[in-house]
C-alpha positions as a LaTeX table, in Angstrom:
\begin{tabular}{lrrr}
\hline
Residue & $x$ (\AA) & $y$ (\AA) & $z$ (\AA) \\
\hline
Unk1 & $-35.04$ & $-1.33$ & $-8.55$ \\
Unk2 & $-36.11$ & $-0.80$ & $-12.13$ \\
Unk3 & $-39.43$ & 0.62 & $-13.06$ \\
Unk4 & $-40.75$ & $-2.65$ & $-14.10$ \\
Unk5 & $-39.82$ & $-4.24$ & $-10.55$ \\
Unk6 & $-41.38$ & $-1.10$ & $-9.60$ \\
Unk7 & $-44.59$ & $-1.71$ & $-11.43$ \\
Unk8 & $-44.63$ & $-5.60$ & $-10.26$ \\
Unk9 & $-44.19$ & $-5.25$ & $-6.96$ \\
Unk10 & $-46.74$ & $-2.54$ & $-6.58$ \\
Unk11 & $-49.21$ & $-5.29$ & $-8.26$ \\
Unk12 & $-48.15$ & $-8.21$ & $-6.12$ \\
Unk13 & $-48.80$ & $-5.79$ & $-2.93$ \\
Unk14 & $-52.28$ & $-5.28$ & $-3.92$ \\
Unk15 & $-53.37$ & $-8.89$ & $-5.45$ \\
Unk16 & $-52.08$ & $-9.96$ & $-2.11$ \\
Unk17 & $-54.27$ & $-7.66$ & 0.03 \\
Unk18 & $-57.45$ & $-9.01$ & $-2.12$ \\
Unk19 & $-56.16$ & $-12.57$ & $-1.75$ \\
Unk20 & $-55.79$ & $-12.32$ & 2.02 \\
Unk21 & $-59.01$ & $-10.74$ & 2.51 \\
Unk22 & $-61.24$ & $-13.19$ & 0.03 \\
Unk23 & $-59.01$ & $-15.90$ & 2.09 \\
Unk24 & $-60.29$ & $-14.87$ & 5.66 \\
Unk25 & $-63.89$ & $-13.99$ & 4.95 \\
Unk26 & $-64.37$ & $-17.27$ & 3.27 \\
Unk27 & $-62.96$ & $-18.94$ & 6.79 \\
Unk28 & $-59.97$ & $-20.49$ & 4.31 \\
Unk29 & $-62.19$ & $-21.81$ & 2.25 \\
Unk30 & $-61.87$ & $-19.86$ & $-1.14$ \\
Unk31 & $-58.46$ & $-19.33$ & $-2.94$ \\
Unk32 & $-56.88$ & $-22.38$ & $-1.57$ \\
Unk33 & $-54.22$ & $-22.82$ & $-4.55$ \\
Unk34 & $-52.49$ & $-20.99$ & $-7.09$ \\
Unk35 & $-51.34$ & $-21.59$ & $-10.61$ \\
Unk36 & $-51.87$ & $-25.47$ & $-9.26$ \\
Unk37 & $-49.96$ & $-25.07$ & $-5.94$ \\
Unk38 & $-51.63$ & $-24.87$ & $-2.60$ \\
Unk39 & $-51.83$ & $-21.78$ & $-0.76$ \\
Unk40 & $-51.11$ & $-20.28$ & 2.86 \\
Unk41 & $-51.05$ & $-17.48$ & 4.18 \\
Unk42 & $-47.92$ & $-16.33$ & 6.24 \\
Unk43 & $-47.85$ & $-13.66$ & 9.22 \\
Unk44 & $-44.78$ & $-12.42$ & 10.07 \\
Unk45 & $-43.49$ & $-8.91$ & 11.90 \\
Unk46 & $-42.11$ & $-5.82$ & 10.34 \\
Unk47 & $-38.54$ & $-5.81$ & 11.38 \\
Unk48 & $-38.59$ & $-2.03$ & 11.29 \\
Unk49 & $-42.14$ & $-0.96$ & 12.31 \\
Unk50 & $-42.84$ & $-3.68$ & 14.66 \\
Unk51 & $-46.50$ & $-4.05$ & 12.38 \\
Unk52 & $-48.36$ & $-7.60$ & 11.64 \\
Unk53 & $-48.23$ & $-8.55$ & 8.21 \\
Unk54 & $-50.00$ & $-11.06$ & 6.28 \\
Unk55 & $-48.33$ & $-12.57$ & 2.99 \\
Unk56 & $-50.07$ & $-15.25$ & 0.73 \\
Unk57 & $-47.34$ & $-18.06$ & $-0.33$ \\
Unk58 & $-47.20$ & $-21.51$ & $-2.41$ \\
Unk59 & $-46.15$ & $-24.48$ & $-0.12$ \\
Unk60 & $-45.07$ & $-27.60$ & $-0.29$ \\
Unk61 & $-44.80$ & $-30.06$ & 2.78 \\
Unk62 & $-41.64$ & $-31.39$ & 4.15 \\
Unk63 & $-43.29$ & $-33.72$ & 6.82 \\
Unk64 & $-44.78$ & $-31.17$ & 9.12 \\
Unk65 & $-42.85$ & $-28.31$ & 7.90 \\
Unk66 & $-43.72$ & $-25.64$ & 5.22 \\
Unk67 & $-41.98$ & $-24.68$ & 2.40 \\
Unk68 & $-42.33$ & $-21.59$ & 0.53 \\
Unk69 & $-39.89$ & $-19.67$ & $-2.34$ \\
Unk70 & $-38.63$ & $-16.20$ & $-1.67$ \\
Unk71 & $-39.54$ & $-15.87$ & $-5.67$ \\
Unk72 & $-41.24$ & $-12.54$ & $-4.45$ \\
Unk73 & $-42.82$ & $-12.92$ & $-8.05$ \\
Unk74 & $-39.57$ & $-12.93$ & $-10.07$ \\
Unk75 & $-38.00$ & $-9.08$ & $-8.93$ \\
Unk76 & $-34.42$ & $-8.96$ & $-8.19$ \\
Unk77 & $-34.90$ & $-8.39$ & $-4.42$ \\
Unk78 & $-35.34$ & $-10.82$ & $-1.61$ \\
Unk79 & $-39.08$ & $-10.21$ & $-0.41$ \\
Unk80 & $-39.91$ & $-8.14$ & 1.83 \\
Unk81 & $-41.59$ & $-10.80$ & 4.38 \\
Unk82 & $-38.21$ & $-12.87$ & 4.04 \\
Unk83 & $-36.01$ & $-9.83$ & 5.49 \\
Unk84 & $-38.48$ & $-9.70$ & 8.13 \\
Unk85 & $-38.31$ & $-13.41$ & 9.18 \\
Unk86 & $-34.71$ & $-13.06$ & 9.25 \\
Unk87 & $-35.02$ & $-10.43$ & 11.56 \\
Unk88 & $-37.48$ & $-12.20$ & 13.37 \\
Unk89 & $-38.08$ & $-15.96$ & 12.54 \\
Unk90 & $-41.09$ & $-16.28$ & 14.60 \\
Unk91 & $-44.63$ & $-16.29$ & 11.94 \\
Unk92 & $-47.68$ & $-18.17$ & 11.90 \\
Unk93 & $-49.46$ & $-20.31$ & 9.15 \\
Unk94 & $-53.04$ & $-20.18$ & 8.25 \\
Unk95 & $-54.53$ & $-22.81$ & 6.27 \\
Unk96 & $-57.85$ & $-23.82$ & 5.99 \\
Unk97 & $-58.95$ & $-21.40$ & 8.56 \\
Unk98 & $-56.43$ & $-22.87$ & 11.08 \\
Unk99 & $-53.52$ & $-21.06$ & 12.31 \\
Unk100 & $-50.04$ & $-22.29$ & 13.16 \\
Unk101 & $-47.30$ & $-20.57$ & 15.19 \\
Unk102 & $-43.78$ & $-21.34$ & 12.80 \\
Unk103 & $-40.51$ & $-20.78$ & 12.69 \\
Unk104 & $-38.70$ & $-20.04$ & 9.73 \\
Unk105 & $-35.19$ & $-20.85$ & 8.64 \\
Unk106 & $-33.31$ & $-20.88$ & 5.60 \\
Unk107 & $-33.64$ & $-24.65$ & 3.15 \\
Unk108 & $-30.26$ & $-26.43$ & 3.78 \\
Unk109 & $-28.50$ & $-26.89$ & 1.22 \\
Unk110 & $-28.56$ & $-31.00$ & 1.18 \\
Unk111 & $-32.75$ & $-30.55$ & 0.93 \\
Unk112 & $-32.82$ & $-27.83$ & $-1.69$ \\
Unk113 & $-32.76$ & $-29.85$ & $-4.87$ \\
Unk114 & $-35.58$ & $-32.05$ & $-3.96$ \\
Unk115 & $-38.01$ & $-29.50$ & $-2.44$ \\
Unk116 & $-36.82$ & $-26.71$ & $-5.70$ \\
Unk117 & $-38.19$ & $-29.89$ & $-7.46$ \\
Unk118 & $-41.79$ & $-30.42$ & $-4.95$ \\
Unk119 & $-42.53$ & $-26.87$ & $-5.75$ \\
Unk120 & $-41.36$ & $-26.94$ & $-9.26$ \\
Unk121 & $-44.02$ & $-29.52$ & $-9.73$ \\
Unk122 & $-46.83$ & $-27.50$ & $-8.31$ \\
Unk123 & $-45.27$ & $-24.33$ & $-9.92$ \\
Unk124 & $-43.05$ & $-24.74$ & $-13.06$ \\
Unk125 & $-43.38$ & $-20.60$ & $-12.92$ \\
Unk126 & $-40.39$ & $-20.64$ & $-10.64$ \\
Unk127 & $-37.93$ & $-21.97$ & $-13.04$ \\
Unk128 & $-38.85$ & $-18.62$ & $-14.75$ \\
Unk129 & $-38.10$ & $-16.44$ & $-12.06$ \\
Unk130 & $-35.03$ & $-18.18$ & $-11.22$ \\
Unk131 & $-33.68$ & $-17.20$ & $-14.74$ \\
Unk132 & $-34.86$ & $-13.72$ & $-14.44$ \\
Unk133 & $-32.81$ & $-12.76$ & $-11.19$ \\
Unk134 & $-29.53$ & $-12.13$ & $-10.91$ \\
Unk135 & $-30.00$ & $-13.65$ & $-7.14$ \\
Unk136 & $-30.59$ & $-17.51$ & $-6.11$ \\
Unk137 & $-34.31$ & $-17.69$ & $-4.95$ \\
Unk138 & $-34.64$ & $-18.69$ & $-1.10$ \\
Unk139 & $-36.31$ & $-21.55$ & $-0.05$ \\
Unk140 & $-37.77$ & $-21.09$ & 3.31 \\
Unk141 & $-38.62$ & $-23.65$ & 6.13 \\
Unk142 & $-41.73$ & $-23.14$ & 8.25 \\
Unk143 & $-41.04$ & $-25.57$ & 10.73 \\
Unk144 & $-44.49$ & $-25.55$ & 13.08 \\
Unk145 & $-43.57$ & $-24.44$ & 17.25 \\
Unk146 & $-47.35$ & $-24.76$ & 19.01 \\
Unk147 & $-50.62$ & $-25.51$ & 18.91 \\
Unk148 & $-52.73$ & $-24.98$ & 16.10 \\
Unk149 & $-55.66$ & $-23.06$ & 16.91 \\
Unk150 & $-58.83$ & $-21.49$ & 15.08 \\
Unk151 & $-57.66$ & $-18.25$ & 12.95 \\
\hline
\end{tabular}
């Protein structure tokens, strides 16, 4: 990892701490979008320390499902939240002070184009760090397994 992939992911870590905190005191009601794109906030498990973490993501809607880029802000390496889903596709979805058991899998292929183009519209900042990586960008399903319930 270079020292400015360093720098930036050290950043992201901490401006998403703040935006998952001003997210759940406010009950979902502040910081609902981004750059223009609305916002959710993803739980998912570490695949090597078994802890709960809580990662703030654009979406777009597929019919029920979720879609989010692995972008993980434009650094050459797949996020860490993706690994973990891998590992373990089982996550939940807050929005709006609701919470939604998920699980994820990976865009196919035949749907990529047209949601890369949904979130494109809400985000043309992906375009960006799709040029900037030497890797293609994820796009991740959040396809919705329960109940929602109160978060």
């Amino acid at each position: 990892m270079t020292g400015k992939d360093k720098a930036l992911t050290l950043i992201t870590k901490y401006a998403a701490k703040i935006h998952v905190t001003m997210v759940r005191r406010s009950g979902g009601k502040l910081v609902r979008t981004f750059r223009g794109g609305d916002m959710l906030l993803l739980s998912h498990t570490g695949r090597r320390s078994g802890k709960a973490f809580t990662t703030p993501a654009l979406y777009v809607r597929d019919g029920e499902d979720y879609v989010i880029a692995a972008s993980n802000g434009g650094i050459d390496a797949e996020p860490q939240w993706w690994l973990n889903l891998q590992a373990d596709p089982r996550g939940a979805v807050e929005i709006g002070g609701r919470r939604t058991p998920v699980r994820a899998t990976q865009v196919d292929e035949t749907d990529r184009q047209q949601l890369w183009d949904a979130l494109m519209a809400k985000c043309p900042t992906y375009d960006d760090y799709q040029a900037g990586v030497s890797r293609r960008i994820s796009l991740v399903r959040l396809s919705p397994i329960g109940e929602e319930r109160a978060a």
